[in-house]
Each structure stands twice: as structure tokens, then as C-alpha cells.
PDB file of C-alpha atoms in Angstrom:
ATOM      1  CA  MET A1247     169.281 144.106  34.450  1.00  0.00           C
ATOM      2  CA  ALA A1248     170.138 142.227  37.654  1.00  0.00           C
ATOM      3  CA  ARG A1249     168.982 143.826  40.910  1.00  0.00           C
ATOM      4  CA  ILE A1250     170.807 142.877  44.108  1.00  0.00           C
ATOM      5  CA  ALA A1251     170.394 144.652  47.471  1.00  0.00           C
ATOM      6  CA  GLY A1252     168.343 147.390  45.801  1.00  0.00           C
ATOM      7  CA  ILE A1253     171.071 148.193  43.250  1.00  0.00           C
ATOM      8  CA  ASN A1254     170.922 147.562  39.509  1.00  0.00           C
ATOM      9  CA  ILE A1255     174.291 145.970  38.846  1.00  0.00           C
ATOM     10  CA  PRO A1256     175.723 146.266  35.312  1.00  0.00           C
ATOM     11  CA  THR A1257     174.970 143.231  33.172  1.00  0.00           C
ATOM     12  CA  ASN A1258     177.946 143.254  30.812  1.00  0.00           C
ATOM     13  CA  LYS A1259     180.630 143.149  33.519  1.00  0.00           C
ATOM     14  CA  ARG A1260     182.108 140.161  35.299  1.00  0.00           C
ATOM     15  CA  VAL A1261     180.285 139.129  38.473  1.00  0.00           C
ATOM     16  CA  LEU A1262     183.340 139.883  40.608  1.00  0.00           C
ATOM     17  CA  ILE A1263     183.412 143.501  39.396  1.00  0.00           C
ATOM     18  CA  ALA A1264     179.643 144.025  39.253  1.00  0.00           C
ATOM     19  CA  LEU A1265     179.152 143.039  42.911  1.00  0.00           C
ATOM     20  CA  GLN A1266     181.486 145.866  43.918  1.00  0.00           C
ATOM     21  CA  TYR A1267     178.858 148.380  42.763  1.00  0.00           C
ATOM     22  CA  ILE A1268     176.988 147.531  45.978  1.00  0.00           C
ATOM     23  CA  HIS A1269     177.962 149.802  48.886  1.00  0.00           C
ATOM     24  CA  GLY A1270     179.764 147.682  51.476  1.00  0.00           C
ATOM     25  CA  ILE A1271     181.120 145.039  49.090  1.00  0.00           C
ATOM     26  CA  GLY A1272     184.699 145.343  47.902  1.00  0.00           C
ATOM     27  CA  ALA A1273     187.010 143.059  46.013  1.00  0.00           C
ATOM     28  CA  ARG A1274     187.562 140.581  48.846  1.00  0.00           C
ATOM     29  CA  LYS A1275     183.899 140.235  49.821  1.00  0.00           C
ATOM     30  CA  ALA A1276     182.895 139.892  46.155  1.00  0.00           C
ATOM     31  CA  ALA A1277     185.429 137.072  45.743  1.00  0.00           C
ATOM     32  CA  ASP A1278     184.121 135.381  48.910  1.00  0.00           C
ATOM     33  CA  ILE A1279     180.534 135.583  47.652  1.00  0.00           C
ATOM     34  CA  CYS A1280     181.524 134.079  44.278  1.00  0.00           C
ATOM     35  CA  LYS A1281     183.372 131.287  46.061  1.00  0.00           C
ATOM     36  CA  LYS A1282     180.394 130.515  48.360  1.00  0.00           C
ATOM     37  CA  VAL A1283     177.926 130.416  45.465  1.00  0.00           C
ATOM     38  CA  LYS A1284     180.466 128.571  43.272  1.00  0.00           C
ATOM     39  CA  ILE A1285     180.376 131.037  40.383  1.00  0.00           C
ATOM     40  CA  PRO A1286     183.510 131.165  38.213  1.00  0.00           C
ATOM     41  CA  ALA A1287     185.360 134.479  38.339  1.00  0.00           C
ATOM     42  CA  GLU A1288     185.209 135.047  34.595  1.00  0.00           C
ATOM     43  CA  ARG A1289     181.400 134.621  34.330  1.00  0.00           C
ATOM     44  CA  ARG A1290     179.465 137.735  33.304  1.00  0.00           C
ATOM     45  CA  VAL A1291     176.271 138.908  34.988  1.00  0.00           C
ATOM     46  CA  ASN A1292     174.158 138.450  31.845  1.00  0.00           C
ATOM     47  CA  GLU A1293     175.300 134.788  31.675  1.00  0.00           C
ATOM     48  CA  MET A1294     174.058 134.044  35.210  1.00  0.00           C
ATOM     49  CA  THR A1295     170.902 131.997  35.701  1.00  0.00           C
ATOM     50  CA  ASP A1296     168.018 133.185  37.884  1.00  0.00           C
ATOM     51  CA  ALA A1297     168.902 130.500  40.439  1.00  0.00           C
ATOM     52  CA  GLU A1298     172.477 131.822  40.711  1.00  0.00           C
ATOM     53  CA  LEU A1299     171.222 135.396  41.113  1.00  0.00           C
ATOM     54  CA  THR A1300     168.905 134.231  43.885  1.00  0.00           C
ATOM     55  CA  GLN A1301     171.787 132.440  45.618  1.00  0.00           C
ATOM     56  CA  VAL A1302     173.942 135.575  45.437  1.00  0.00           C
ATOM     57  CA  ARG A1303     171.080 137.696  46.853  1.00  0.00           C
ATOM     58  CA  GLU A1304     170.543 135.265  49.719  1.00  0.00           C
ATOM     59  CA  ALA A1305     174.279 135.055  50.501  1.00  0.00           C
ATOM     60  CA  ILE A1306     174.530 138.844  50.677  1.00  0.00           C
ATOM     61  CA  ASP A1307     171.370 139.221  52.787  1.00  0.00           C
ATOM     62  CA  LYS A1308     172.464 136.513  55.197  1.00  0.00           C
ATOM     63  CA  ASP A1309     176.146 137.341  55.728  1.00  0.00           C
ATOM     64  CA  TYR A1310     176.773 141.040  54.983  1.00  0.00           C
ATOM     65  CA  ILE A1311     175.518 144.459  56.021  1.00  0.00           C
ATOM     66  CA  VAL A1312     175.196 146.473  52.802  1.00  0.00           C
ATOM     67  CA  GLU A1313     173.610 149.603  51.282  1.00  0.00           C
ATOM     68  CA  GLY A1314     170.940 151.311  53.415  1.00  0.00           C
ATOM     69  CA  ASP A1315     171.666 149.475  56.669  1.00  0.00           C
ATOM     70  CA  LEU A1316     175.405 150.134  56.368  1.00  0.00           C
ATOM     71  CA  ARG A1317     174.917 153.812  55.469  1.00  0.00           C
ATOM     72  CA  ARG A1318     172.495 154.202  58.390  1.00  0.00           C
ATOM     73  CA  SER A1319     174.873 152.597  60.891  1.00  0.00           C
ATOM     74  CA  VAL A1320     177.801 154.769  59.720  1.00  0.00           C
ATOM     75  CA  ALA A1321     175.641 157.897  59.980  1.00  0.00           C
ATOM     76  CA  MET A1322     174.497 156.892  63.471  1.00  0.00           C
ATOM     77  CA  ASN A1323     178.107 156.325  64.566  1.00  0.00           C
ATOM     78  CA  ILE A1324     179.071 159.803  63.333  1.00  0.00           C
ATOM     79  CA  LYS A1325     176.003 161.344  64.984  1.00  0.00           C
ATOM     80  CA  ARG A1326     176.898 159.601  68.256  1.00  0.00           C
ATOM     81  CA  LEU A1327     180.389 161.119  68.148  1.00  0.00           C
ATOM     82  CA  MET A1328     178.924 164.564  67.457  1.00  0.00           C
ATOM     83  CA  ASP A1329     176.426 164.243  70.334  1.00  0.00           C
ATOM     84  CA  LEU A1330     179.186 163.205  72.735  1.00  0.00           C
ATOM     85  CA  GLY A1331     181.107 166.324  71.785  1.00  0.00           C
ATOM     86  CA  ASN A1332     184.463 164.587  71.715  1.00  0.00           C
ATOM     87  CA  TYR A1333     187.294 165.705  69.414  1.00  0.00           C
ATOM     88  CA  ARG A1334     186.313 163.541  66.454  1.00  0.00           C
ATOM     89  CA  GLY A1335     182.679 164.625  66.774  1.00  0.00           C
ATOM     90  CA  ILE A1336     183.633 168.300  66.805  1.00  0.00           C
ATOM     91  CA  ARG A1337     185.773 167.809  63.683  1.00  0.00           C
ATOM     92  CA  HIS A1338     182.812 166.146  61.933  1.00  0.00           C
ATOM     93  CA  ARG A1339     180.510 168.976  63.017  1.00  0.00           C
ATOM     94  CA  ARG A1340     182.853 171.663  61.690  1.00  0.00           C
ATOM     95  CA  GLY A1341     183.548 169.802  58.443  1.00  0.00           C
ATOM     96  CA  LEU A1342     187.283 169.517  59.072  1.00  0.00           C
ATOM     97  CA  PRO A1343     189.560 166.483  58.627  1.00  0.00           C
ATOM     98  CA  VAL A1344     188.914 163.950  61.378  1.00  0.00           C
ATOM     99  CA  ARG A1345     192.015 161.748  61.327  1.00  0.00           C
ATOM    100  CA  GLY A1346     194.828 164.133  62.186  1.00  0.00           C
ATOM    101  CA  GLN A1347     195.650 165.582  58.772  1.00  0.00           C
ATOM    102  CA  ARG A1348     197.159 169.052  58.561  1.00  0.00           C
ATOM    103  CA  THR A1349     194.807 171.933  57.838  1.00  0.00           C
ATOM    104  CA  HIS A1350     197.151 174.922  57.545  1.00  0.00           C
ATOM    105  CA  THR A1351     197.451 174.102  53.870  1.00  0.00           C
ATOM    106  CA  ASN A1352     195.576 171.426  51.910  1.00  0.00           C
ATOM    107  CA  ALA A1353     192.411 169.819  53.375  1.00  0.00           C
ATOM    108  CA  ARG A1354     190.437 171.449  50.538  1.00  0.00           C
ATOM    109  CA  THR A1355     188.300 168.351  50.019  1.00  0.00           C
ATOM    110  CA  ARG A1356     186.882 168.638  53.534  1.00  0.00           C
ATOM    111  CA  LYS A1357     186.946 172.447  53.897  1.00  0.00           C
ATOM    112  CA  GLY A1358     185.623 173.295  50.434  1.00  0.00           C
ATOM    113  CA  PRO A1359     186.965 175.967  48.064  1.00  0.00           C
ATOM    114  CA  ALA A1360     189.217 178.666  49.527  1.00  0.00           C
ATOM    115  CA  LYS A1361     187.444 181.786  50.739  1.00  0.00           C
ATOM    116  CA  ALA A1362     189.001 185.197  50.091  1.00  0.00           C
ATOM    117  CA  ILE A1363     189.829 187.259  53.190  1.00  0.00           C
ATOM    118  CA  ALA A1364     189.096 191.002  52.886  1.00  0.00           C
ATOM    119  CA  GLY A1365     192.012 193.342  53.564  1.00  0.00           C
ATOM    120  CA  LYS A1366     194.643 190.643  53.271  1.00  0.00           C
ATOM    121  CA  LYS A1367     196.463 192.239  50.280  1.00  0.00           C
ATOM    122  CA  LYS A1368     199.715 194.079  51.021  1.00  0.00           C
TER     123      LYS A1368
END
């Protein structure tokens, strides 16, 4: 099992897909990494040599913010908004949609399951 950036990436998948299991690396960044390290797109992780794995690890460490550091910076940005008390911070604090979506109906992902209101029946 290959371990990159603290994540065990799946060994039977192509390198391009397996790199996307790392938080902060999507399709474009995975393709860029493969191009920098000169790994063919159709190569599988279990076919990679130790030298290639080391090159991929070094390329990610050098050029990208991934996993724990990225999660920490996102959390700090949200906490900063909440401490400022601006509109977006208040929406985060209350667990409501932040980017202007309607909340009269829908928004169940952010608000959670619907709560029954007593005395509403008529």
C-alpha cells in the first residue's frame, strides 16, 4: 500500500485517480503532478517503483498544501469569519447556508432534518 501525505492511496487504481484520494488534490493537480514526475497516465499505483513514489511525495510536499495543513487553514479562515461577526461568520455559526441559497424551503443538508412544530396542525 502506497502512503502519500499521510493517506494510504489505493494500489489497484491508476495514479491519476489514486492521487485524488488526497484532500486538496483534484483531477487537474493530479495530472500536473504526473506530468512533472513523468509518469504515464495509464500506470497503476502497484506498478510504480519506490523512486517514482518518492518523487511524487516530494513534488506534493514542495508545491501543494494538502491534508492536515489545508484542513487547518480552511478551519482557521472560517473561525476568523465567525470571530469577526460578519454575515458569513454568523451563517457559519448558526449552521445555515453561507452563499446566498434560499432557506424557506430546502437547505436540509445544512439545517439538518426537519423539526416538528407543536400546535401547527389545523
